[in-house]
Amino acid sequence: MIVVVLLAIVAAAAAQGDQPRKPTHREQFRVIYEWRSIDFEWESPEDRDVYLNSSRYIPQNVLISGINYYENNIFLTLPRMLDGVPATLATIPAFQNETTAPKLKPFPSWKDNAVGNCESLQFVQNIEIDRNGIMWILDNGRIGTLTSKPNSKCPPSIVLIDLKSGENKLERIPFSLDVVNPNTAYLNDLVVDNRDGDFAYITDNSAVDPGIIVFRLSDKKSWKLRDTKSMSSLPEAAIFRINGTTVNLPVNIDGIALGPQFYTEDKAVDRTVYYCPLSSFHLYAINASVLQNESLAVSNGAIGPYVVDLGMKASQTDGMKMDSTGILFFGLIGNSTIAEWNTATDFSTGQRTIARDPNYIQWVDRFSFDDRGNVYVVINRLHNFVKNQVSLNEVNYRILKSYTGLKSYVFGEDLKPETPVTPHGASSAPKLAASMIVLALAHLLA
C-alpha cells in the first residue's frame, strides 16, 4: 500500500473545549487503488476485442470523475467526454483483494450503460447516495462533450436507483426543457437534502447559462436559480498549472456541498449550501430555504441578496464534500493539496491543509465517506485528459483514503422546527450571515 506523506493531521482538542468535533486520530492519506488506464469486467474476452476494434472502447479516453460508497462497494462515474467509453457508471470493491488496479464492473449492468438507449445511462458526471439508500444519478444525456460534435442522445435526467431493494432498477426523470437545455447544460455535481419532500441541489456549469437546479422528488418538479456574480468563472482563475502542464479552463459553477441543519433566528430549520465555480478562488454560500423558493427562479440575480462570499482560497477547487458535523473537505488544484475547513470558524483563517504531494495529488476531483469513518478522494489528472496528453505508461487515476472518524453530511442530525414555517418562501429565509452565526454557536455549544 502506497503512502502519500507530505502533510498528515493528528487532531487535538481545540481551544473551544471539544470544538471542532474531530476524532482523536487521523491517518495519513494512502493510495488504495491506482490505474494507468481503466479496464472492465467484460462479459467475454471476445466482447472486449469487439469494443476495441470498433473504437467503442478507447482506454486512454476513460476518466474516473465521481465516487460514492455504499455497503462495501465503491461506485465510480466515467463521463463520456470523449468517444470510446463503454460504461459511464461502474463499481469496484471497497476493500483491496489481490490487485491495486481492479477492473470496473458496469453498474447496474452492461445493458444499463448502452449508448443511445434512453432507458440506459448516457453521461454520468456525478452521483449521490442518500441516507435512505437511494442513488441519485445526474445523466446529462449528451456525450462527446470534449469532441467537436457533442451528441445529445437522450434528455438530461435525474435517475434514481433504490440500492436497498437489490433490484437496481433505473427510474429516469427527465428535466423539463424550460429548466435544462439539453444542448448546453452540463449537470456537474449534486447534494441531496432529505427534508420536506427530498431535494437535490445541482450545479449546472453550462458555458452560456450557469446556475443551481433544484429538484424536488415529492412532485418531481425542478427549477433553476442564477447569479452571474457568484456562479461565473473569473479570467484570473481560468489558468491551471499542475506539474509543468498549463491548461485554460474557464468553467462556471462546479463544486457544491451541504452543511448541517441549524435553527434560524425564528426557530425554523435551515441548511447552508456551499458552492464555487471551478475557475474561481472564492467560496460562496446560500441558505437552502432560498434555493427552495421557486419564485426566485424568474430572473437572473434574484438570489443575489442572499448569497454570501465567504472569502478566498489559495487555489481553484473542483469537488468538495461536507461531513455530518460541518467540516468541509476540498481540493486546491494548483497547490496539489487536500484541505479542510470547519464551518464553525471563519473561512479566511480556518482553512487547513491536510495533505500535499505534487506527484500523487494531481487534480483532486471528488470525495466520499464510508460507514467506517474513512474519507475517499479521486485524483484524475484532468489537466492531462483535457489536453489529450494521457500517457498509458504512467499512473493517471488514484483513489486515496484516510481515516477521519467522520461520516457523510447525509447522516447529519435532524432538527425539528419549533415554530410554524412558511414553506419555501424567501420571506422565511434569514440573511445567511446571521444564520452562519447561529450555526457557529451550535458547534461551539455542542
CSV table of C-alpha atoms in Angstrom, one decimal:
chain,number,residue,atom,x,y,z
A,1,MET,CA,0.0,0.0,0.0
A,2,ILE,CA,1.5,3.3,-1.1
A,3,VAL,CA,1.6,6.1,1.5
A,4,VAL,CA,1.1,9.7,0.4
A,5,VAL,CA,3.0,11.6,3.1
A,6,LEU,CA,4.0,15.2,3.0
A,7,LEU,CA,1.5,16.5,5.4
A,8,ALA,CA,-0.7,14.5,7.8
A,9,ILE,CA,-3.0,15.5,10.6
A,10,VAL,CA,-3.2,14.4,14.2
A,11,ALA,CA,-6.3,16.2,15.6
A,12,ALA,CA,-6.2,17.5,19.1
A,13,ALA,CA,-8.8,19.3,21.2
A,14,ALA,CA,-9.3,22.8,20.0
A,15,ALA,CA,-9.2,25.9,22.2
A,16,GLN,CA,-13.0,25.9,22.4
A,17,GLY,CA,-13.3,22.8,24.6
A,18,ASP,CA,-14.4,19.9,22.3
A,19,GLN,CA,-14.9,22.1,19.3
A,20,PRO,CA,-14.3,21.4,16.5
A,21,ARG,CA,-15.6,17.9,16.9
A,22,LYS,CA,-12.7,15.9,15.5
A,23,PRO,CA,-11.6,12.3,16.1
A,24,THR,CA,-8.6,11.7,18.3
A,25,HIS,CA,-6.6,10.2,15.4
A,26,ARG,CA,-6.2,10.9,11.7
A,27,GLU,CA,-4.5,8.6,9.3
A,28,GLN,CA,-2.2,9.8,6.5
A,29,PHE,CA,-3.8,9.6,3.1
A,30,ARG,CA,-2.9,6.4,1.4
A,31,VAL,CA,-3.3,5.2,-2.2
A,32,ILE,CA,-5.6,2.2,-2.2
A,33,TYR,CA,-6.2,2.0,-5.9
A,34,GLU,CA,-4.4,3.3,-9.0
A,35,TRP,CA,-4.7,2.8,-12.7
A,36,ARG,CA,-2.7,3.7,-15.8
A,37,SER,CA,-5.9,3.1,-17.8
A,38,ILE,CA,-9.3,1.8,-16.9
A,39,ASP,CA,-10.4,-1.7,-17.9
A,40,PHE,CA,-13.7,-3.5,-17.3
A,41,GLU,CA,-15.1,-6.8,-16.3
A,42,TRP,CA,-16.2,-7.9,-19.8
A,43,GLU,CA,-18.8,-10.5,-20.4
A,44,SER,CA,-16.2,-12.3,-22.5
A,45,PRO,CA,-12.7,-11.7,-24.0
A,46,GLU,CA,-14.4,-11.6,-27.4
A,47,ASP,CA,-16.6,-8.7,-26.3
A,48,ARG,CA,-13.5,-6.7,-25.3
A,49,ASP,CA,-11.9,-7.3,-28.7
A,50,VAL,CA,-15.1,-6.2,-30.5
A,51,TYR,CA,-15.3,-3.0,-28.4
A,52,LEU,CA,-11.6,-2.3,-29.0
A,53,ASN,CA,-11.7,-3.0,-32.8
A,54,SER,CA,-14.8,-0.8,-33.2
A,55,SER,CA,-13.4,2.1,-31.1
A,56,ARG,CA,-16.3,1.7,-28.6
A,57,TYR,CA,-13.5,1.2,-26.0
A,58,ILE,CA,-10.5,3.5,-26.2
A,59,PRO,CA,-8.6,3.0,-22.9
A,60,GLN,CA,-7.0,6.5,-22.8
A,61,ASN,CA,-10.4,8.1,-23.1
A,62,VAL,CA,-11.9,6.6,-19.9
A,63,LEU,CA,-11.6,9.0,-17.0
A,64,ILE,CA,-12.7,8.5,-13.4
A,65,SER,CA,-14.6,11.5,-12.1
A,66,GLY,CA,-17.1,10.9,-9.2
A,67,ILE,CA,-17.0,8.5,-6.3
A,68,ASN,CA,-19.5,7.2,-3.7
A,69,TYR,CA,-19.7,4.4,-1.2
A,70,TYR,CA,-22.5,2.0,-0.2
A,71,GLU,CA,-22.3,-1.3,1.6
A,72,ASN,CA,-18.7,-2.3,0.8
A,73,ASN,CA,-18.9,-1.1,-2.8
A,74,ILE,CA,-17.2,2.0,-4.3
A,75,PHE,CA,-19.2,3.5,-7.2
A,76,LEU,CA,-17.3,5.4,-9.8
A,77,THR,CA,-18.5,7.7,-12.6
A,78,LEU,CA,-16.9,7.7,-16.0
A,79,PRO,CA,-18.3,10.7,-18.0
A,80,ARG,CA,-18.4,10.2,-21.8
A,81,MET,CA,-16.5,13.4,-22.6
A,82,LEU,CA,-14.7,11.5,-25.5
A,83,ASP,CA,-15.6,8.6,-27.6
A,84,GLY,CA,-14.7,5.0,-26.5
A,85,VAL,CA,-16.2,5.0,-23.0
A,86,PRO,CA,-18.1,1.7,-22.8
A,87,ALA,CA,-19.7,2.3,-19.4
A,88,THR,CA,-20.4,5.6,-17.6
A,89,LEU,CA,-21.2,4.2,-14.1
A,90,ALA,CA,-19.3,1.3,-12.5
A,91,THR,CA,-18.3,-0.3,-9.2
A,92,ILE,CA,-15.3,-1.9,-7.5
A,93,PRO,CA,-14.9,-3.5,-4.1
A,94,ALA,CA,-14.2,-1.0,-1.2
A,95,PHE,CA,-11.6,-3.4,0.2
A,96,GLN,CA,-8.5,-4.5,-1.7
A,97,ASN,CA,-8.0,-8.0,-2.8
A,98,GLU,CA,-5.2,-9.2,-5.0
A,99,THR,CA,-4.8,-6.1,-7.1
A,100,THR,CA,-4.5,-2.3,-6.7
A,101,ALA,CA,-5.9,-1.8,-10.2
A,102,PRO,CA,-9.2,-3.7,-10.2
A,103,LYS,CA,-11.3,-4.0,-13.3
A,104,LEU,CA,-14.5,-2.0,-13.1
A,105,LYS,CA,-17.9,-3.7,-13.2
A,106,PRO,CA,-20.5,-1.6,-15.1
A,107,PHE,CA,-23.5,-0.7,-12.9
A,108,PRO,CA,-26.2,-1.8,-12.8
A,109,SER,CA,-25.3,-3.8,-15.9
A,110,TRP,CA,-23.7,-3.5,-19.4
A,111,LYS,CA,-27.2,-3.1,-20.8
A,112,ASP,CA,-27.9,-0.2,-18.5
A,113,ASN,CA,-24.9,1.7,-19.9
A,114,ALA,CA,-25.7,1.3,-23.6
A,115,VAL,CA,-25.0,4.4,-25.7
A,116,GLY,CA,-28.1,5.7,-27.5
A,117,ASN,CA,-30.7,3.8,-25.4
A,118,CYS,CA,-32.6,6.3,-23.4
A,119,GLU,CA,-33.6,3.6,-20.9
A,120,SER,CA,-29.9,3.4,-20.1
A,121,LEU,CA,-27.2,5.8,-18.7
A,122,GLN,CA,-25.5,8.0,-21.2
A,123,PHE,CA,-23.2,10.5,-19.4
A,124,VAL,CA,-22.9,10.4,-15.7
A,125,GLN,CA,-20.6,13.0,-14.1
A,126,ASN,CA,-21.6,12.5,-10.5
A,127,ILE,CA,-23.9,10.7,-8.2
A,128,GLU,CA,-25.0,10.9,-4.5
A,129,ILE,CA,-26.4,8.2,-2.2
A,130,ASP,CA,-28.7,9.5,0.4
A,131,ARG,CA,-29.5,8.3,3.9
A,132,ASN,CA,-32.3,6.0,2.6
A,133,GLY,CA,-30.0,4.1,0.2
A,134,ILE,CA,-31.3,5.8,-2.9
A,135,MET,CA,-28.7,6.6,-5.5
A,136,TRP,CA,-29.3,9.9,-7.3
A,137,ILE,CA,-27.6,10.0,-10.7
A,138,LEU,CA,-27.0,13.0,-12.9
A,139,ASP,CA,-27.3,11.9,-16.5
A,140,ASN,CA,-26.5,14.7,-18.9
A,141,GLY,CA,-27.8,12.7,-21.9
A,142,ARG,CA,-25.2,14.3,-24.1
A,143,ILE,CA,-22.0,12.5,-24.9
A,144,GLY,CA,-18.7,13.7,-26.5
A,145,THR,CA,-18.6,17.0,-24.7
A,146,LEU,CA,-14.9,17.4,-25.4
A,147,THR,CA,-15.2,16.5,-29.1
A,148,SER,CA,-16.1,18.8,-32.0
A,149,LYS,CA,-19.6,17.3,-32.2
A,150,PRO,CA,-21.2,16.6,-28.9
A,151,ASN,CA,-24.3,14.4,-29.4
A,152,SER,CA,-27.5,14.9,-27.3
A,153,LYS,CA,-28.5,11.2,-27.2
A,154,CYS,CA,-31.2,11.5,-24.5
A,155,PRO,CA,-32.9,14.1,-22.3
A,156,PRO,CA,-30.9,15.3,-19.3
A,157,SER,CA,-32.4,13.5,-16.3
A,158,ILE,CA,-32.2,12.6,-12.7
A,159,VAL,CA,-32.0,8.8,-12.5
A,160,LEU,CA,-32.9,7.0,-9.2
A,161,ILE,CA,-31.9,3.5,-8.0
A,162,ASP,CA,-33.1,2.0,-4.8
A,163,LEU,CA,-30.0,0.2,-3.7
A,164,LYS,CA,-31.7,-1.3,-0.6
A,165,SER,CA,-34.0,-3.5,-2.7
A,166,GLY,CA,-31.2,-5.1,-4.6
A,167,GLU,CA,-33.2,-4.9,-7.9
A,168,ASN,CA,-31.2,-1.9,-9.1
A,169,LYS,CA,-33.9,-0.7,-11.4
A,170,LEU,CA,-33.5,2.7,-13.1
A,171,GLU,CA,-36.2,5.3,-12.5
A,172,ARG,CA,-35.5,8.1,-15.1
A,173,ILE,CA,-37.0,11.5,-14.5
A,174,PRO,CA,-36.2,13.9,-17.4
A,175,PHE,CA,-35.8,17.6,-16.7
A,176,SER,CA,-38.3,19.9,-18.4
A,177,LEU,CA,-36.8,21.8,-21.4
A,178,ASP,CA,-37.6,25.2,-19.8
A,179,VAL,CA,-35.2,24.3,-16.9
A,180,VAL,CA,-32.4,22.3,-18.5
A,181,ASN,CA,-31.3,22.9,-22.1
A,182,PRO,CA,-30.2,19.5,-23.5
A,183,ASN,CA,-27.7,21.1,-25.9
A,184,THR,CA,-25.9,23.5,-23.5
A,185,ALA,CA,-26.4,22.2,-19.9
A,186,TYR,CA,-23.7,20.4,-18.1
A,187,LEU,CA,-25.0,18.8,-14.9
A,188,ASN,CA,-21.9,18.6,-12.8
A,189,ASP,CA,-22.5,17.8,-9.2
A,190,LEU,CA,-25.2,17.5,-6.6
A,191,VAL,CA,-26.1,17.2,-2.9
A,192,VAL,CA,-29.3,15.7,-1.5
A,193,ASP,CA,-31.4,17.2,1.3
A,194,ASN,CA,-33.7,14.5,2.7
A,195,ARG,CA,-36.2,17.0,4.2
A,196,ASP,CA,-39.6,18.2,3.2
A,197,GLY,CA,-40.1,16.0,0.2
A,198,ASP,CA,-36.4,15.3,-0.6
A,199,PHE,CA,-34.5,17.9,-2.6
A,200,ALA,CA,-31.4,17.8,-4.8
A,201,TYR,CA,-29.3,20.9,-5.4
A,202,ILE,CA,-27.4,20.5,-8.7
A,203,THR,CA,-24.7,22.6,-10.3
A,204,ASP,CA,-25.1,23.3,-14.0
A,205,ASN,CA,-21.8,24.7,-15.3
A,206,SER,CA,-23.2,25.5,-18.7
A,207,ALA,CA,-21.0,27.9,-20.6
A,208,VAL,CA,-24.0,30.0,-21.5
A,209,ASP,CA,-26.4,29.6,-18.6
A,210,PRO,CA,-24.8,28.5,-15.4
A,211,GLY,CA,-26.9,28.1,-12.3
A,212,ILE,CA,-28.2,25.8,-9.5
A,213,ILE,CA,-31.0,23.5,-10.4
A,214,VAL,CA,-33.3,22.5,-7.6
A,215,PHE,CA,-35.2,19.2,-7.9
A,216,ARG,CA,-38.0,18.2,-5.5
A,217,LEU,CA,-38.6,14.5,-5.6
A,218,SER,CA,-42.1,14.6,-3.9
A,219,ASP,CA,-43.6,16.0,-7.0
A,220,LYS,CA,-40.7,15.6,-9.5
A,221,LYS,CA,-40.6,19.3,-10.1
A,222,SER,CA,-37.5,21.4,-10.8
A,223,TRP,CA,-36.4,25.0,-11.3
A,224,LYS,CA,-33.2,26.9,-11.9
A,225,LEU,CA,-31.6,29.8,-10.0
A,226,ARG,CA,-28.9,32.0,-11.4
A,227,ASP,CA,-26.5,34.5,-10.1
A,228,THR,CA,-23.9,35.7,-12.5
A,229,LYS,CA,-21.5,37.2,-10.0
A,230,SER,CA,-21.1,34.1,-7.8
A,231,MET,CA,-21.6,31.4,-10.4
A,232,SER,CA,-19.4,32.5,-13.3
A,233,SER,CA,-15.8,31.8,-14.0
A,234,LEU,CA,-13.2,34.5,-13.4
A,235,PRO,CA,-10.5,35.2,-16.1
A,236,GLU,CA,-7.7,35.4,-13.4
A,237,ALA,CA,-8.6,31.9,-12.2
A,238,ALA,CA,-9.1,30.1,-15.6
A,239,ILE,CA,-5.4,29.2,-15.9
A,240,PHE,CA,-4.4,26.0,-14.1
A,241,ARG,CA,-0.7,25.0,-13.7
A,242,ILE,CA,0.0,21.5,-12.5
A,243,ASN,CA,3.4,19.8,-12.6
A,244,GLY,CA,4.5,21.8,-15.7
A,245,THR,CA,1.2,21.5,-17.5
A,246,THR,CA,-0.8,24.6,-18.2
A,247,VAL,CA,-4.4,24.4,-19.2
A,248,ASN,CA,-7.0,27.2,-19.8
A,249,LEU,CA,-10.4,26.1,-18.4
A,250,PRO,CA,-12.9,28.9,-17.9
A,251,VAL,CA,-15.5,26.7,-16.1
A,252,ASN,CA,-18.5,28.1,-14.2
A,253,ILE,CA,-20.2,26.8,-11.0
A,254,ASP,CA,-18.9,23.4,-10.2
A,255,GLY,CA,-18.4,22.1,-6.7
A,256,ILE,CA,-21.3,22.0,-4.2
A,257,ALA,CA,-21.7,20.9,-0.5
A,258,LEU,CA,-24.5,20.9,2.1
A,259,GLY,CA,-24.0,21.8,5.7
A,260,PRO,CA,-25.7,20.5,8.8
A,261,GLN,CA,-29.2,21.6,9.9
A,262,PHE,CA,-29.4,24.6,12.2
A,263,TYR,CA,-32.1,26.7,13.8
A,264,THR,CA,-32.7,30.2,12.4
A,265,GLU,CA,-33.5,33.3,14.4
A,266,ASP,CA,-37.2,32.4,14.1
A,267,LYS,CA,-36.6,28.8,15.3
A,268,ALA,CA,-37.1,27.4,11.8
A,269,VAL,CA,-34.7,24.7,10.5
A,270,ASP,CA,-32.4,25.5,7.6
A,271,ARG,CA,-29.1,24.4,6.0
A,272,THR,CA,-26.3,26.2,4.2
A,273,VAL,CA,-25.4,25.3,0.6
A,274,TYR,CA,-21.8,26.0,-0.3
A,275,TYR,CA,-20.6,26.3,-3.9
A,276,CYS,CA,-17.9,27.6,-6.1
A,277,PRO,CA,-17.1,27.9,-9.8
A,278,LEU,CA,-14.2,25.8,-10.9
A,279,SER,CA,-12.4,28.8,-12.3
A,280,SER,CA,-12.6,31.0,-9.2
A,281,PHE,CA,-10.7,31.4,-5.9
A,282,HIS,CA,-13.9,32.3,-4.0
A,283,LEU,CA,-16.3,30.1,-1.9
A,284,TYR,CA,-19.9,31.1,-1.7
A,285,ALA,CA,-22.8,30.2,0.5
A,286,ILE,CA,-26.6,30.5,0.5
A,287,ASN,CA,-29.4,29.1,2.6
A,288,ALA,CA,-31.2,26.0,1.3
A,289,SER,CA,-34.6,27.7,2.1
A,290,VAL,CA,-33.7,30.4,-0.5
A,291,LEU,CA,-33.0,27.8,-3.2
A,292,GLN,CA,-36.3,26.1,-2.4
A,293,ASN,CA,-38.2,29.3,-3.2
A,294,GLU,CA,-39.2,28.7,-6.8
A,295,SER,CA,-40.4,32.3,-7.2
A,296,LEU,CA,-36.7,33.4,-7.2
A,297,ALA,CA,-36.1,31.5,-10.4
A,298,VAL,CA,-37.9,34.1,-12.5
A,299,SER,CA,-34.9,36.3,-13.1
A,300,ASN,CA,-31.1,36.2,-13.1
A,301,GLY,CA,-29.7,37.6,-9.9
A,302,ALA,CA,-32.9,37.3,-7.8
A,303,ILE,CA,-31.0,35.2,-5.2
A,304,GLY,CA,-28.1,37.7,-5.2
A,305,PRO,CA,-29.0,39.4,-2.0
A,306,TYR,CA,-29.0,36.1,-0.2
A,307,VAL,CA,-25.5,35.0,-1.5
A,308,VAL,CA,-22.5,35.4,0.8
A,309,ASP,CA,-18.9,35.5,-0.5
A,310,LEU,CA,-17.1,33.6,2.3
A,311,GLY,CA,-13.7,34.6,1.1
A,312,MET,CA,-10.7,33.4,-0.9
A,313,LYS,CA,-9.0,30.0,-1.3
A,314,ALA,CA,-5.3,29.6,-2.2
A,315,SER,CA,-6.2,27.9,-5.4
A,316,GLN,CA,-9.1,26.6,-7.5
A,317,THR,CA,-11.4,23.8,-6.3
A,318,ASP,CA,-13.3,21.1,-8.2
A,319,GLY,CA,-15.3,18.7,-6.0
A,320,MET,CA,-15.9,19.1,-2.3
A,321,LYS,CA,-17.7,17.2,0.4
A,322,MET,CA,-19.2,18.0,3.8
A,323,ASP,CA,-19.2,15.7,6.8
A,324,SER,CA,-22.1,15.4,9.2
A,325,THR,CA,-20.7,17.9,11.7
A,326,GLY,CA,-19.9,20.7,9.3
A,327,ILE,CA,-16.3,20.0,8.2
A,328,LEU,CA,-15.8,20.7,4.6
A,329,PHE,CA,-13.2,18.7,2.6
A,330,PHE,CA,-12.0,20.2,-0.7
A,331,GLY,CA,-9.1,20.2,-3.1
A,332,LEU,CA,-6.7,23.1,-4.0
A,333,ILE,CA,-5.8,22.1,-7.5
A,334,GLY,CA,-2.9,24.4,-8.3
A,335,ASN,CA,-1.3,23.6,-4.9
A,336,SER,CA,-1.6,19.8,-5.2
A,337,THR,CA,-3.4,20.0,-1.9
A,338,ILE,CA,-6.3,18.5,0.0
A,339,ALA,CA,-7.8,20.9,2.6
A,340,GLU,CA,-10.5,21.1,5.2
A,341,TRP,CA,-12.5,23.8,6.9
A,342,ASN,CA,-14.6,23.6,10.0
A,343,THR,CA,-17.6,25.8,9.1
A,344,ALA,CA,-18.0,27.0,12.7
A,345,THR,CA,-14.8,29.0,12.1
A,346,ASP,CA,-14.1,32.0,9.9
A,347,PHE,CA,-13.2,30.8,6.4
A,348,SER,CA,-10.4,33.2,5.8
A,349,THR,CA,-8.5,31.8,8.9
A,350,GLY,CA,-10.0,28.4,9.4
A,351,GLN,CA,-8.7,26.6,6.3
A,352,ARG,CA,-6.2,23.7,7.0
A,353,THR,CA,-4.0,21.8,4.6
A,354,ILE,CA,-4.3,18.1,5.4
A,355,ALA,CA,-2.3,16.6,2.6
A,356,ARG,CA,0.1,17.9,-0.1
A,357,ASP,CA,2.0,16.0,-2.7
A,358,PRO,CA,2.8,17.2,-6.3
A,359,ASN,CA,3.3,13.7,-7.6
A,360,TYR,CA,0.3,11.9,-6.1
A,361,ILE,CA,-2.2,14.7,-5.7
A,362,GLN,CA,-2.7,16.0,-9.3
A,363,TRP,CA,-6.2,17.3,-9.7
A,364,VAL,CA,-8.4,16.5,-6.7
A,365,ASP,CA,-11.8,15.7,-8.2
A,366,ARG,CA,-14.4,14.2,-5.8
A,367,PHE,CA,-14.8,12.9,-2.2
A,368,SER,CA,-16.9,10.3,-0.5
A,369,PHE,CA,-17.3,8.8,3.1
A,370,ASP,CA,-17.8,5.2,4.0
A,371,ASP,CA,-19.6,3.9,7.1
A,372,ARG,CA,-16.3,3.2,9.0
A,373,GLY,CA,-15.1,6.8,9.4
A,374,ASN,CA,-12.9,6.9,6.2
A,375,VAL,CA,-12.9,9.6,3.5
A,376,TYR,CA,-12.0,8.7,-0.1
A,377,VAL,CA,-10.6,11.1,-2.7
A,378,VAL,CA,-10.4,10.7,-6.5
A,379,ILE,CA,-7.3,12.0,-8.2
A,380,ASN,CA,-7.6,12.0,-12.0
A,381,ARG,CA,-5.0,14.3,-13.7
A,382,LEU,CA,-7.8,16.1,-15.5
A,383,HIS,CA,-5.4,18.7,-16.9
A,384,ASN,CA,-3.7,16.0,-19.0
A,385,PHE,CA,-7.0,14.5,-20.1
A,386,VAL,CA,-8.4,17.7,-21.5
A,387,LYS,CA,-5.2,18.4,-23.4
A,388,ASN,CA,-5.2,14.8,-24.8
A,389,GLN,CA,-1.9,14.1,-23.1
A,390,VAL,CA,-2.8,10.9,-21.2
A,391,SER,CA,0.1,8.5,-21.2
A,392,LEU,CA,-0.7,4.8,-20.7
A,393,ASN,CA,2.9,4.4,-19.3
A,394,GLU,CA,2.0,6.5,-16.2
A,395,VAL,CA,-0.4,6.2,-13.4
A,396,ASN,CA,-3.3,8.5,-14.3
A,397,TYR,CA,-6.1,7.7,-11.7
A,398,ARG,CA,-5.8,7.2,-8.0
A,399,ILE,CA,-8.1,6.7,-5.1
A,400,LEU,CA,-6.8,7.9,-1.8
A,401,LYS,CA,-8.2,7.0,1.6
A,402,SER,CA,-7.8,8.4,5.1
A,403,TYR,CA,-9.4,7.5,8.4
A,404,THR,CA,-11.1,10.6,9.9
A,405,GLY,CA,-13.8,9.1,12.2
A,406,LEU,CA,-16.3,11.2,10.3
A,407,LYS,CA,-19.4,10.3,8.2
A,408,SER,CA,-21.2,12.0,5.3
A,409,TYR,CA,-23.4,15.1,5.6
A,410,VAL,CA,-26.4,12.9,4.6
A,411,PHE,CA,-26.3,11.3,8.1
A,412,GLY,CA,-26.4,14.6,9.9
A,413,GLU,CA,-28.7,15.3,12.8
A,414,ASP,CA,-32.3,16.0,12.1
A,415,LEU,CA,-33.8,19.1,13.8
A,416,LYS,CA,-37.5,19.8,14.3
A,417,PRO,CA,-38.9,23.3,13.7
A,418,GLU,CA,-40.0,24.9,16.9
A,419,THR,CA,-42.4,27.3,15.2
A,420,PRO,CA,-44.6,27.1,12.1
A,421,VAL,CA,-42.6,27.9,8.9
A,422,THR,CA,-43.8,29.4,5.7
A,423,PRO,CA,-42.8,26.7,3.1
A,424,HIS,CA,-40.1,27.6,0.6
A,425,GLY,CA,-40.6,31.4,1.0
A,426,ALA,CA,-37.9,33.9,0.7
A,427,SER,CA,-39.5,35.9,3.5
A,428,SER,CA,-38.8,33.0,5.8
A,429,ALA,CA,-35.2,32.8,4.8
A,430,PRO,CA,-32.9,34.8,7.1
A,431,LYS,CA,-29.8,36.5,5.8
A,432,LEU,CA,-27.1,33.9,5.6
A,433,ALA,CA,-24.6,35.9,7.7
A,434,ALA,CA,-26.9,35.7,10.7
A,435,SER,CA,-27.7,32.0,10.0
A,436,MET,CA,-24.0,31.2,10.0
A,437,ILE,CA,-23.5,32.8,13.3
A,438,VAL,CA,-26.3,30.6,14.7
A,439,LEU,CA,-24.6,27.6,13.2
A,440,ALA,CA,-21.2,28.5,14.6
A,441,LEU,CA,-22.7,28.9,18.1
A,442,ALA,CA,-24.4,25.5,17.7
A,443,HIS,CA,-20.9,24.0,17.0
A,444,LEU,CA,-19.3,25.8,19.9
A,445,LEU,CA,-22.0,24.7,22.4
A,446,ALA,CA,-22.2,21.1,21.1
